[in-house]
Coordinates of C-alpha atoms in Angstrom, one line a residue:
X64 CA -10.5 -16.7 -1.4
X65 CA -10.3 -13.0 -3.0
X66 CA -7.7 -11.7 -1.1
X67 CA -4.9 -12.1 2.0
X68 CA -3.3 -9.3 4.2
X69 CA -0.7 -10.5 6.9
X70 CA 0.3 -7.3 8.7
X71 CA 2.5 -6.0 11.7
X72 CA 2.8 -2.9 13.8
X73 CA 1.6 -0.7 16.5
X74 CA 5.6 -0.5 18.3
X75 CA 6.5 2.4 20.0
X76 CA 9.0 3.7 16.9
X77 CA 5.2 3.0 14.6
X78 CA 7.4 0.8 12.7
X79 CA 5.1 -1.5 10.0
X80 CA 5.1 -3.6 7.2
X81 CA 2.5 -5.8 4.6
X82 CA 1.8 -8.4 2.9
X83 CA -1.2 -9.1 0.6
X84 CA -1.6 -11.9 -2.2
X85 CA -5.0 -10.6 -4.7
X86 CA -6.0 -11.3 -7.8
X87 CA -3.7 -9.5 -10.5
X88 CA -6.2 -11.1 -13.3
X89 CA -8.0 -14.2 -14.5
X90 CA -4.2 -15.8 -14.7
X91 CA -2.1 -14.7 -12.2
X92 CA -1.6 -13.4 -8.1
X93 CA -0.1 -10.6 -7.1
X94 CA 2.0 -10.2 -4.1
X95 CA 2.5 -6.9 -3.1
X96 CA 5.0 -6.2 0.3
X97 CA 4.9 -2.9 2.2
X98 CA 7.5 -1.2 4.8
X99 CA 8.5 1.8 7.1
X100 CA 10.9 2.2 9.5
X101 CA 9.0 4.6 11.9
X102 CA 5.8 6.3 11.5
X103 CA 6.7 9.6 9.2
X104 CA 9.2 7.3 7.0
X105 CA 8.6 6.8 3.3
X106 CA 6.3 3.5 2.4
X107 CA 8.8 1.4 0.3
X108 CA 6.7 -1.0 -1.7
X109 CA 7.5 -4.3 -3.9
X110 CA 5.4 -6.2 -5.8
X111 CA 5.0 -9.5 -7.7
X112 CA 3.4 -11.2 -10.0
X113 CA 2.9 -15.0 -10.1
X114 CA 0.8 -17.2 -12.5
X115 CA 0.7 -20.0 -9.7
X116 CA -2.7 -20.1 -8.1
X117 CA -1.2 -18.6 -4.8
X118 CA -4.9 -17.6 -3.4
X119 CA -5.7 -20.9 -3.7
X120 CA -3.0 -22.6 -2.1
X121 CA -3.5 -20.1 1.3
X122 CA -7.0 -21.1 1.0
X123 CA -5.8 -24.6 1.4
X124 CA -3.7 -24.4 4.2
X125 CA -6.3 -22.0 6.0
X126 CA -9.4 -25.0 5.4
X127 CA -6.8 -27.7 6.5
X128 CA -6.1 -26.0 9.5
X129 CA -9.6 -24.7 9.7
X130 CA -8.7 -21.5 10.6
X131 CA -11.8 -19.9 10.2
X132 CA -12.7 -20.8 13.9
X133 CA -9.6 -18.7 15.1
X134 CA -11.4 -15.8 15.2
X135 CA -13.5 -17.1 18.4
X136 CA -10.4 -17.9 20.2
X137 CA -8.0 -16.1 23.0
X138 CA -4.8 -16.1 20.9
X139 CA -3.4 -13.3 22.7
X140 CA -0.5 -15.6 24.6
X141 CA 2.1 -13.2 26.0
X142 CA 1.1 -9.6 26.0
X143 CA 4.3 -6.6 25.6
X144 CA 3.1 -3.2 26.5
X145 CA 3.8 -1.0 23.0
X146 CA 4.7 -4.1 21.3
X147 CA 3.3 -4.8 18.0
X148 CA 0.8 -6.9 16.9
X149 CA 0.4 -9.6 14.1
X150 CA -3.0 -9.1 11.9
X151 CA -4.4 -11.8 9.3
X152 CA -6.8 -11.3 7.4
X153 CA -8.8 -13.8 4.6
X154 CA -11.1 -12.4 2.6
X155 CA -13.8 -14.2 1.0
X156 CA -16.7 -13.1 -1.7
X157 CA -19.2 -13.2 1.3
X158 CA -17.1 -13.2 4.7
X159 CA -13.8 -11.8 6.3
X160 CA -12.3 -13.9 8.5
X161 CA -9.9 -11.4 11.1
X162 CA -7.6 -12.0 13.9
X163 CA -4.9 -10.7 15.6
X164 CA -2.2 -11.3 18.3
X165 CA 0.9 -9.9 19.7
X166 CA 2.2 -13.5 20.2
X167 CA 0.9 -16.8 19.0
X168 CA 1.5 -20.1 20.8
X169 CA 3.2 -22.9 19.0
X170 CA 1.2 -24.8 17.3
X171 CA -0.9 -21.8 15.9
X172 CA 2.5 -20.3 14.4
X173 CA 4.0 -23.0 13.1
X174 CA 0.9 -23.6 10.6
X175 CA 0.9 -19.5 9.9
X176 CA 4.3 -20.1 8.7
X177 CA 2.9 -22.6 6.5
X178 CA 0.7 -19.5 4.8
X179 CA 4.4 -17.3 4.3
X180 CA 7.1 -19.9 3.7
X181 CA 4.3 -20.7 0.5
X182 CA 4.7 -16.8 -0.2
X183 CA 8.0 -16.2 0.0
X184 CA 8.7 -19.6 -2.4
X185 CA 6.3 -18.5 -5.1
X186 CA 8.3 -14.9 -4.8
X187 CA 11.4 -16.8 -6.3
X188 CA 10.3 -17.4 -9.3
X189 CA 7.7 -14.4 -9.8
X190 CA 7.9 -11.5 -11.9
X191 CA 8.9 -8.4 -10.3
X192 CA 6.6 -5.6 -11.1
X193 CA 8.3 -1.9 -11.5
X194 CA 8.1 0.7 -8.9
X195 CA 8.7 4.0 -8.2
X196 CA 12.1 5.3 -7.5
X197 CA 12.4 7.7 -4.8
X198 CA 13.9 11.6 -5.8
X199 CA 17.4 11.9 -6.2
X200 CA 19.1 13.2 -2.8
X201 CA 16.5 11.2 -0.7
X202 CA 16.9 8.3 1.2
X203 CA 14.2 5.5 2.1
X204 CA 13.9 6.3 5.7
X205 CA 13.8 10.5 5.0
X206 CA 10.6 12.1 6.9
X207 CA 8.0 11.5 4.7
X208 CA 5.7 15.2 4.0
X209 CA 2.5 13.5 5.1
X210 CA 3.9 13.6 8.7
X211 CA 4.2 17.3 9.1
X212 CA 0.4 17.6 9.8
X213 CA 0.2 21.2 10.6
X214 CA 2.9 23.0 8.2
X215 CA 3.4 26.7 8.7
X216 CA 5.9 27.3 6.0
X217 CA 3.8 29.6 3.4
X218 CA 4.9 27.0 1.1
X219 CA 2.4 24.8 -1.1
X220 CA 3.9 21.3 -2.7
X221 CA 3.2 18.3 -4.6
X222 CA 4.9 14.8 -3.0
X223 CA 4.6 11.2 -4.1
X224 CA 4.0 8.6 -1.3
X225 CA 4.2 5.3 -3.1
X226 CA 2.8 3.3 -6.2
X227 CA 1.5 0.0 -5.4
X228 CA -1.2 -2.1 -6.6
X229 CA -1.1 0.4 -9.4
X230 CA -2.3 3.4 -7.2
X231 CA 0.0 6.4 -7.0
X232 CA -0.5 8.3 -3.8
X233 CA 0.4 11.5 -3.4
X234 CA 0.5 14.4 -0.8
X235 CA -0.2 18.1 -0.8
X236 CA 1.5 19.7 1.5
X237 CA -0.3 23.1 2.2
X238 CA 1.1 26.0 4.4
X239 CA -0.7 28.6 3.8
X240 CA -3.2 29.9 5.4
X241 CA -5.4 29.4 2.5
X242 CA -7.4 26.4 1.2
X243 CA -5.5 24.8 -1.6
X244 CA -7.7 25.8 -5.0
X245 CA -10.1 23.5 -5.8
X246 CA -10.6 21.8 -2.9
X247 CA -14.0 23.4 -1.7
X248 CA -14.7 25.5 1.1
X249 CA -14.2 23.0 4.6
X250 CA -11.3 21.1 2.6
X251 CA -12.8 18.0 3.5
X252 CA -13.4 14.8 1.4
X253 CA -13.6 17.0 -1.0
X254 CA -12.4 16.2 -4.8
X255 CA -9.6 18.8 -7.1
X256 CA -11.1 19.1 -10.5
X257 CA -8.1 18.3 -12.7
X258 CA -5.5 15.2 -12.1
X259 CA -3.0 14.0 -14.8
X260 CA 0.0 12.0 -15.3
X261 CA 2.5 12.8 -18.2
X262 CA 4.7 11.1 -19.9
X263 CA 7.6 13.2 -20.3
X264 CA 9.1 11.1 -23.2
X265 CA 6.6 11.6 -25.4
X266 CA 4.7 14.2 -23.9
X267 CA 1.4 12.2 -23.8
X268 CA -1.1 11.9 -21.2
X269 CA -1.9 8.7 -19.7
X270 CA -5.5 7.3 -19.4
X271 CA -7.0 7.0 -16.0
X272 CA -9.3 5.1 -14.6
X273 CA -12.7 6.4 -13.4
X274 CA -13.3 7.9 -11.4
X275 CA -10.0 10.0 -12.1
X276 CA -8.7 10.1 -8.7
X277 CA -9.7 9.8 -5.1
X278 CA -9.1 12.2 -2.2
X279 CA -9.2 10.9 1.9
X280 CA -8.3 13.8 3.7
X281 CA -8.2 17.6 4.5
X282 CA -6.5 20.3 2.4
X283 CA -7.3 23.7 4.3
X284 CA -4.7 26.5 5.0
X285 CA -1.8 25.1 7.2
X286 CA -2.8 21.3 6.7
X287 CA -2.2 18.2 4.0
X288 CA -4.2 16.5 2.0
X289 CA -3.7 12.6 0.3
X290 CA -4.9 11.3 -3.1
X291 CA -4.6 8.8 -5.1
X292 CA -4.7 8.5 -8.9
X293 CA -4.6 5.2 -10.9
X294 CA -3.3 4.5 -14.5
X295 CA -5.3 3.0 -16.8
X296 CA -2.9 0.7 -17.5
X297 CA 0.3 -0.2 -15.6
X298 CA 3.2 2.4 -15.4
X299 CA 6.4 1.1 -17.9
X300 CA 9.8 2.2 -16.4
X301 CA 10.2 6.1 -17.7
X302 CA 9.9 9.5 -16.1
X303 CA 6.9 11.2 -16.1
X304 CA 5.3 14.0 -14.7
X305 CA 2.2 13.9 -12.2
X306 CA -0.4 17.2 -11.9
X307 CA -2.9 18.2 -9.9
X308 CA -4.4 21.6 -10.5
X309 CA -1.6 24.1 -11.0
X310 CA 1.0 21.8 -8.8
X311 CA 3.1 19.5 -10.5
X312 CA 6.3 16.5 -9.5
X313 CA 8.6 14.4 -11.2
X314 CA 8.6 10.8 -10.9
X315 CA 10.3 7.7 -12.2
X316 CA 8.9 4.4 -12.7
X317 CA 12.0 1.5 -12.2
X318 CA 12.5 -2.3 -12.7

């Protein structure tokens, strides 16, 4: 098994959270947990690391209770209209074994809690990783800027989103009318030519990772766009200061 991802949403408030166990490296898991409130809130993120085989130990219980052959089946049970669902999914180095339910009977529950009561033991004694503190004056359930879709305001700004599985996301929040510079002419899957992280203590810039960055989304006049940029290495606790282009934001990394 290369990887798990138990997740849960789709209520009416768009409410969600995470979990995934992958490979951190040759030695060790990582456990990385994901939430938000409602739809436009701010992803909070914790992660572990564990040196116990965790991957291996989920790959255990899913042969024993060969749960490769749930995929075929009706495990719907009760259905709640705008309720959310419960995902699994296993990833192997040749297959992805998927399914997903609202409710699950009995005896298919009791052996997925198997699968998370193994998790949330290993999480005892695991390393917490650091992550990123959120600016000073805002709260963890604040609107996030990714959900104003359309903004009108003239104003153009840089906003983190999260760093997890060393990835920090970002959003550019464009209102003007024009296309943010850089971006290309449709403002679609298109890449900015110049991304950096700082740190402000000694005024360094970090190594990234090819490529650089990546960009998913739009970044015309009066829309967003969100990117991604990953350190070379894993951010230490410190401030430091992410760019892109001629836009730039604060951040701290805690423990």
């Amino acid at each position: 098994m290369t990887k798990f991802e138990y997740s849960v949403g789709g209520g009416m408030r768009g409410e969600s959270s995470t979990v995934t166990v992958s490979v951190a490296d040759e030695n060790s898991c990582m456990i990385t947990e994901t939430d938000k409130e409602y739809y436009a809130a701010r992803k909070v993120v914790h992660e572990y690391r564990t040196e116990e085989d965790l991957l291996g130990e989920i790959e255990d219980i899913f042969r024993e209770n060969k749960m490769q052959k749930w995929s075929e089946k009706d495990l719907r049970g009760i259905f709640v209209a705008d309720g959310a669902s419960e995902s699994y999914r296993f990833s192997f180095t040749d297959t992805d074994v998927y399914f997903s339910s609202q409710h699950y009977p009995k005896k298919y529950s009791e052996k997925l809690a198997k699968i998370h009561e193994m998790i949330e033991s290993r999480k005892k004694e695991a390393e917490q990783l650091p992550a990123l503190k959120l600016p000073v004056g805002e709260s963890e359930d604040q609107v996030s800027p990714s959900a104003e879709i359309y903004p009108t305001d003239g104003y153009l700004g840089l906003y983190l989103e999260s760093y997890e599985q060393n990835e920090l996301h970002f959003v550019i929040r464009n209102g003007r009318k024009e296309a943010f510079p850089g971006i290309g002419e449709n403002g679609l899957n298109a890449s900015v030519s110049e991304v950096k992280i700082i740190d402000l203590r000694s005024q360094e810039e970090l190594p990234l990772l090819s490529p650089r960055y990546g960009y998913g989304g739009a970044c015309a006049g009066e829309n967003i766009g969100e990117g991604y940029v990953t350190p070379e290495s894993w951010l230490e606790p410190g401030h430091y200061e992410l760019r892109v282009e001629n836009l730039a934001c604060e951040f701290e990394i805690v423990k």
